DNA sequence: ATGACTGTCTTTGACAGA
C-alpha cells in the first residue's frame, strides 16, 4: 500500500502534475490540500478516467482538501463532527475530509486529508485560531475514534515540529510554523496515539523538507521546512516500510511550493 | 550569472501563503 500527501497550491494550475504523479507513483491513496476551488468545481473527470475515486471539500479561491482513492469509500466525513465547538471553526469543512475504506488488510481503514490554518503573524488572532484548530483536531479524534483504530492523518500541518525540520533553527525561532506554541500543539495532537512516519524511519536526519519559499532561490539552497506530515496509529506502524519526500515535483516548471510526501506499507 | 514569488478575486492592485 502506498499513500501520499501533497499541498498543490491550486488544483487548476497543478491538474496535469497531479495526473503525472498518479501515473508515475500510482499511490493507493492521495491526499491533496489547497485545491482553492468550490467542492463541486474540482476537476473530477481526468482522475476518475485513470481509476481513482475522488472526494473533495473546498471553498471559492481558498483552502480545499481532497482524497483520491483506488478503492471506493464506504463513507465520507467533512469537517469537525461531534466536537465541543464545531461552530467556532467555520472553515473546518474546507480543511478536513475523511473517508472510510475497506482493504489493505483492514475491515475499516480511516484516511484523512487536513489543511491546518497558516496562522499569519505569531500572537495574532489568526495565530490562536491555528492553535485552537490543532486542539480541536485532537478532540475530533478523541471523541470519534480510538488510537487502536487504523487511521492515516496526512496533510499540510503548517508546523515544523523540531529544529531538524527547518533549515536554520536559530534564524527561524519564533517564526510562523516554528513557534513554541505551534510545536507544542502538534505534539499534543500526536499524543492521541499518532506516529510521525518520517521520524519513525529517519529519526535524526536533517535537511528533509516538504516546503520551500518561492522567493530567494530557497529550493536551490534547500532552505525549507518540513510542514507536511503523514501520521498513523499503532495498527499501521508495524507495516510501515518507507517514507520519503518526492522532491522531483518541486523542481518542475510551475511547481507547487510544497513537494509530495510518500509512505509505503507492507500489505 | 550579480539572480524580480505565485496563487486568488464580481481583479487591473491587494492579500494570503509560510
GROMACS .gro file of C-alpha atoms (C1' of nucleotides) in nm:
model
  285
    1UNK     CA    1   0.000   0.000   0.000
    2UNK     CA    2   0.129   0.341  -0.098
    3UNK     CA    3  -0.015   0.667   0.036
    4UNK     CA    4   0.085   1.025  -0.036
    5UNK     CA    5   0.002   1.381   0.060
    6UNK     CA    6   0.058   1.697  -0.144
    7UNK     CA    7  -0.032   2.062  -0.098
    8UNK     CA    8  -0.080   2.151  -0.464
    9UNK     CA    9  -0.144   2.527  -0.423
   10UNK     CA   10  -0.433   2.529  -0.677
   11UNK     CA   11  -0.555   2.208  -0.844
   12UNK     CA   12  -0.645   2.412  -1.154
   13UNK     CA   13  -0.282   2.507  -1.209
   14UNK     CA   14  -0.144   2.168  -1.095
   15UNK     CA   15  -0.404   1.942  -1.261
   16UNK     CA   16  -0.160   1.780  -1.505
   17UNK     CA   17   0.119   1.749  -1.249
   18UNK     CA   18  -0.117   1.557  -1.020
   19UNK     CA   19  -0.208   1.329  -1.311
   20UNK     CA   20   0.160   1.277  -1.382
   21UNK     CA   21   0.221   1.198  -1.014
   22UNK     CA   22  -0.060   0.941  -1.010
   23UNK     CA   23   0.069   0.774  -1.327
   24UNK     CA   24   0.430   0.763  -1.210
   25UNK     CA   25   0.389   0.684  -0.841
   26UNK     CA   26   0.048   0.514  -0.852
   27UNK     CA   27  -0.048   0.565  -0.487
   28UNK     CA   28  -0.348   0.378  -0.349
   29UNK     CA   29  -0.445   0.696  -0.168
   30UNK     CA   30  -0.354   1.059  -0.233
   31UNK     CA   31  -0.446   1.348  -0.004
   32UNK     CA   32  -0.447   1.696  -0.156
   33UNK     CA   33  -0.460   2.037   0.011
   34UNK     CA   34  -0.511   2.394  -0.110
   35UNK     CA   35  -0.717   2.296  -0.412
   36UNK     CA   36  -0.854   2.652  -0.400
   37UNK     CA   37  -1.194   2.589  -0.552
   38UNK     CA   38  -1.552   2.510  -0.453
   39UNK     CA   39  -1.643   2.149  -0.370
   40UNK     CA   40  -1.833   2.094  -0.696
   41UNK     CA   41  -1.574   2.269  -0.918
   42UNK     CA   42  -1.299   2.007  -0.867
   43UNK     CA   43  -1.179   1.856  -1.199
   44UNK     CA   44  -1.300   1.506  -1.108
   45UNK     CA   45  -1.306   1.355  -1.455
   46UNK     CA   46  -0.938   1.317  -1.552
   47UNK     CA   47  -0.867   1.136  -1.226
   48UNK     CA   48  -1.173   0.914  -1.249
   49UNK     CA   49  -1.067   0.820  -1.602
   50UNK     CA   50  -0.744   0.670  -1.468
   51UNK     CA   51  -0.919   0.473  -1.196
   52UNK     CA   52  -0.943   0.700  -0.892
   53UNK     CA   53  -1.244   0.778  -0.677
   54UNK     CA   54  -1.235   1.143  -0.572
   55UNK     CA   55  -1.389   1.324  -0.275
   56UNK     CA   56  -1.338   1.697  -0.232
   57UNK     CA   57  -1.441   1.972   0.006
   58UNK     CA   58  -1.338   2.328  -0.064
   59UNK     CA   59  -1.418   2.697  -0.080
   60UNK     CA   60  -1.402   2.950  -0.360
   61UNK     CA   61  -1.042   3.052  -0.419
   62UNK     CA   62  -0.913   2.926  -0.086
   63UNK     CA   63  -0.836   2.616   0.122
   64UNK     CA   64  -0.981   2.291  -0.010
   65UNK     CA   65  -0.895   1.928   0.069
   66UNK     CA   66  -0.940   1.613  -0.137
   67UNK     CA   67  -0.880   1.240  -0.124
   68UNK     CA   68  -0.816   1.026  -0.430
   69UNK     CA   69  -0.854   0.654  -0.375
   70UNK     CA   70  -0.825   0.340  -0.587
   71UNK     CA   71  -1.098   0.175  -0.378
   72UNK     CA   72  -1.447   0.313  -0.325
   73UNK     CA   73  -1.503   0.496   0.006
   74UNK     CA   74  -1.760   0.334   0.237
   75UNK     CA   75  -1.831   0.669   0.398
   76UNK     CA   76  -1.718   1.034   0.382
   77UNK     CA   77  -1.665   1.277   0.671
   78UNK     CA   78  -1.631   1.653   0.631
   79UNK     CA   79  -1.509   1.893   0.898
   80UNK     CA   80  -1.529   1.859   1.274
   81UNK     CA   81  -1.809   1.624   1.371
   82UNK     CA   82  -1.912   1.562   1.728
   83UNK     CA   83  -1.670   1.809   1.880
   84UNK     CA   84  -1.736   2.063   2.155
   85UNK     CA   85  -1.726   2.380   1.943
   86UNK     CA   86  -1.778   2.293   1.575
   87UNK     CA   87  -1.931   2.637   1.504
   88UNK     CA   88  -1.610   2.808   1.619
   89UNK     CA   89  -1.435   2.659   1.316
   90UNK     CA   90  -1.649   2.772   1.020
   91UNK     CA   91  -1.388   2.665   0.762
   92UNK     CA   92  -1.330   2.317   0.901
   93UNK     CA   93  -1.518   2.155   0.610
   94UNK     CA   94  -1.269   2.317   0.371
   95UNK     CA   95  -0.979   2.190   0.582
   96UNK     CA   96  -1.065   1.834   0.683
   97UNK     CA   97  -1.206   1.547   0.479
   98UNK     CA   98  -1.200   1.180   0.563
   99UNK     CA   99  -1.303   0.851   0.410
  100UNK     CA  100  -1.350   0.502   0.542
  101UNK     CA  101  -1.221   0.231   0.310
  102UNK     CA  102  -1.216  -0.145   0.326
  103UNK     CA  103  -0.898  -0.318   0.227
  104UNK     CA  104  -0.525  -0.324   0.288
  105UNK     CA  105  -0.597  -0.596   0.545
  106UNK     CA  106  -0.841  -0.383   0.741
  107UNK     CA  107  -1.220  -0.401   0.751
  108UNK     CA  108  -1.223  -0.027   0.815
  109UNK     CA  109  -0.926   0.200   0.746
  110UNK     CA  110  -0.979   0.571   0.815
  111UNK     CA  111  -0.796   0.819   0.595
  112UNK     CA  112  -0.795   1.198   0.639
  113UNK     CA  113  -0.663   1.491   0.439
  114UNK     CA  114  -0.608   1.801   0.654
  115UNK     CA  115  -0.501   2.160   0.589
  116UNK     CA  116  -0.416   2.339   0.914
  117UNK     CA  117  -0.451   2.721   0.901
  118UNK     CA  118  -0.129   2.906   0.829
  119UNK     CA  119  -0.160   3.135   1.130
  120UNK     CA  120  -0.034   3.463   0.985
  121UNK     CA  121   0.172   3.656   1.237
  122UNK     CA  122   0.262   3.490   1.569
  123UNK     CA  123   0.036   3.608   1.852
  124UNK     CA  124  -0.229   3.741   1.611
  125UNK     CA  125  -0.595   3.629   1.639
  126UNK     CA  126  -0.541   3.406   1.337
  127UNK     CA  127  -0.238   3.250   1.509
  128UNK     CA  128  -0.455   3.149   1.807
  129UNK     CA  129  -0.717   3.021   1.564
  130UNK     CA  130  -0.446   2.790   1.426
  131UNK     CA  131  -0.351   2.666   1.774
  132UNK     CA  132  -0.719   2.608   1.860
  133UNK     CA  133  -0.769   2.427   1.531
  134UNK     CA  134  -0.495   2.180   1.627
  135UNK     CA  135  -0.657   2.126   1.969
  136UNK     CA  136  -0.998   2.076   1.810
  137UNK     CA  137  -0.848   1.825   1.566
  138UNK     CA  138  -0.718   1.621   1.859
  139UNK     CA  139  -1.059   1.641   2.026
  140UNK     CA  140  -1.219   1.525   1.700
  141UNK     CA  141  -1.013   1.206   1.711
  142UNK     CA  142  -1.061   1.153   2.084
  143UNK     CA  143  -1.439   1.181   2.060
  144UNK     CA  144  -1.488   0.981   1.742
  145UNK     CA  145  -1.210   0.723   1.729
  146UNK     CA  146  -0.963   0.514   1.925
  147UNK     CA  147  -0.583   0.500   1.883
  148UNK     CA  148  -0.640   0.127   1.828
  149UNK     CA  149  -0.828   0.207   1.506
  150UNK     CA  150  -0.617   0.207   1.188
  151UNK     CA  151  -0.604   0.578   1.098
  152UNK     CA  152  -0.393   0.775   0.849
  153UNK     CA  153  -0.399   1.152   0.906
  154UNK     CA  154  -0.198   1.330   0.642
  155UNK     CA  155  -0.171   1.678   0.505
  156UNK     CA  156  -0.024   2.023   0.546
  157UNK     CA  157   0.003   2.087   0.921
  158UNK     CA  158   0.191   2.415   0.878
  159UNK     CA  159   0.413   2.315   1.170
  160UNK     CA  160   0.780   2.217   1.162
  161UNK     CA  161   0.791   2.004   1.479
  162UNK     CA  162   1.162   2.007   1.567
  163UNK     CA  163   1.478   2.201   1.494
  164UNK     CA  164   1.586   1.937   1.242
  165UNK     CA  165   1.273   2.027   1.046
  166UNK     CA  166   1.386   2.377   0.945
  167UNK     CA  167   1.694   2.491   0.753
  168UNK     CA  168   1.810   2.731   1.023
  169UNK     CA  169   1.656   2.682   1.366
  170UNK     CA  170   1.824   2.993   1.510
  171UNK     CA  171   1.706   3.223   1.231
  172UNK     CA  172   1.355   3.077   1.228
  173UNK     CA  173   1.288   3.053   1.603
  174UNK     CA  174   0.965   3.240   1.671
  175UNK     CA  175   0.877   3.245   1.300
  176UNK     CA  176   0.530   3.127   1.195
  177UNK     CA  177   0.519   2.744   1.165
  178UNK     CA  178   0.811   2.715   1.406
  179UNK     CA  179   0.696   2.880   1.728
  180UNK     CA  180   0.693   2.702   2.063
  181UNK     CA  181   0.311   2.703   2.092
  182UNK     CA  182   0.257   2.555   1.745
  183UNK     CA  183   0.511   2.282   1.801
  184UNK     CA  184   0.358   2.201   2.141
  185UNK     CA  185   0.010   2.181   1.985
  186UNK     CA  186   0.144   1.946   1.718
  187UNK     CA  187   0.297   1.710   1.975
  188UNK     CA  188  -0.023   1.730   2.179
  189UNK     CA  189  -0.210   1.606   1.870
  190UNK     CA  190   0.040   1.319   1.836
  191UNK     CA  191  -0.035   1.220   2.197
  192UNK     CA  192  -0.374   1.091   2.082
  193UNK     CA  193  -0.174   0.797   1.953
  194UNK     CA  194  -0.029   0.916   1.623
  195UNK     CA  195   0.319   0.839   1.496
  196UNK     CA  196   0.508   1.075   1.266
  197UNK     CA  197   0.605   0.831   0.989
  198UNK     CA  198   0.901   1.033   0.858
  199UNK     CA  199   1.061   1.037   1.203
  200UNK     CA  200   0.985   0.669   1.260
  201UNK     CA  201   1.205   0.588   0.961
  202UNK     CA  202   1.451   0.880   0.980
  203UNK     CA  203   1.475   0.973   1.349
  204UNK     CA  204   1.753   1.229   1.333
  205UNK     CA  205   1.808   1.316   0.966
  206UNK     CA  206   1.847   1.686   0.894
  207UNK     CA  207   1.751   1.874   0.579
  208UNK     CA  208   1.437   1.674   0.495
  209UNK     CA  209   1.183   1.938   0.396
  210UNK     CA  210   0.845   1.947   0.221
  211UNK     CA  211   0.806   2.323   0.159
  212UNK     CA  212   1.041   2.582   0.012
  213UNK     CA  213   0.957   2.951  -0.037
  214UNK     CA  214   0.906   3.054  -0.399
  215UNK     CA  215   1.134   3.351  -0.323
  216UNK     CA  216   1.505   3.386  -0.253
  217UNK     CA  217   1.610   3.077  -0.451
  218UNK     CA  218   1.503   2.879  -0.144
  219UNK     CA  219   1.462   2.543  -0.316
  220UNK     CA  220   1.801   2.561  -0.483
  221UNK     CA  221   1.964   2.632  -0.146
  222UNK     CA  222   1.744   2.373   0.031
  223UNK     CA  223   1.617   2.647   0.259
  224UNK     CA  224   1.292   2.474   0.353
  225UNK     CA  225   1.074   2.344   0.630
  226UNK     CA  226   0.906   2.009   0.696
  227UNK     CA  227   0.540   2.110   0.722
  228UNK     CA  228   0.361   1.820   0.555
  229UNK     CA  229   0.324   1.501   0.754
  230UNK     CA  230   0.183   1.150   0.733
  231UNK     CA  231   0.063   1.044   1.078
  232UNK     CA  232  -0.054   0.691   1.155
  233UNK     CA  233  -0.190   0.499   1.452
  234UNK     CA  234  -0.025   0.192   1.600
  235UNK     CA  235  -0.204  -0.078   1.395
  236UNK     CA  236  -0.030   0.065   1.086
  237UNK     CA  237   0.310   0.119   1.244
  238UNK     CA  238   0.439  -0.236   1.214
  239UNK     CA  239   0.356  -0.234   0.843
  240UNK     CA  240   0.537   0.093   0.769
  241UNK     CA  241   0.816   0.027   0.524
  242UNK     CA  242   0.946   0.355   0.383
  243UNK     CA  243   0.879   0.732   0.391
  244UNK     CA  244   1.026   0.997   0.161
  245UNK     CA  245   0.973   1.338   0.002
  246UNK     CA  246   0.935   1.336  -0.375
  247UNK     CA  247   1.142   1.649  -0.445
  248UNK     CA  248   1.126   1.598  -0.825
  249UNK     CA  249   0.785   1.764  -0.831
  250UNK     CA  250   0.920   2.076  -0.659
  251UNK     CA  251   1.189   2.106  -0.929
  252UNK     CA  252   0.949   2.109  -1.226
  253UNK     CA  253   0.841   2.424  -1.412
  254UNK     CA  254   0.547   2.597  -1.238
  255UNK     CA  255   0.567   2.382  -0.925
  256UNK     CA  256   0.365   2.397  -0.607
  257UNK     CA  257   0.575   2.538  -0.323
  258UNK     CA  258   0.523   2.201  -0.148
  259UNK     CA  259   0.656   1.862  -0.255
  260UNK     CA  260   0.461   1.535  -0.212
  261UNK     CA  261   0.537   1.307   0.083
  262UNK     CA  262   0.502   0.933   0.024
  263UNK     CA  263   0.470   0.643   0.269
  264UNK     CA  264   0.488   0.276   0.173
  265UNK     CA  265   0.337  -0.006   0.377
  266UNK     CA  266   0.383  -0.381   0.361
  267UNK     CA  267   0.039  -0.519   0.290
  268DA     C1'  268   2.504   3.497  -1.384
  269DT     C1'  269   2.526   3.952  -0.957
  270DG     C1'  270   1.978   3.611  -0.986
  271DA     C1'  271   1.238   4.000  -0.958
  272DC     C1'  272   0.740   3.454  -0.588
  273DT     C1'  273   0.271   3.271  -0.701
  274DG     C1'  274  -0.195   3.181  -0.640
  275DT     C1'  275  -0.683   3.410  -0.584
  276DC     C1'  276  -1.056   3.762  -0.696
  277DT     C1'  277  -1.757   4.020  -0.946
  278DT     C1'  278  -0.912   4.158  -1.017
  279DT     C1'  279  -0.634   4.579  -1.306
  280DG     C1'  280  -0.360   4.605  -0.730
  281DA     C1'  281  -0.449   4.391  -0.262
  282DC     C1'  282  -0.394   3.987   0.002
  283DA     C1'  283  -0.259   3.542   0.161
  284DG     C1'  284   0.053   3.197   0.169
  285DA     C1'  285   0.466   3.021   0.513
   0.00000   0.00000   0.00000
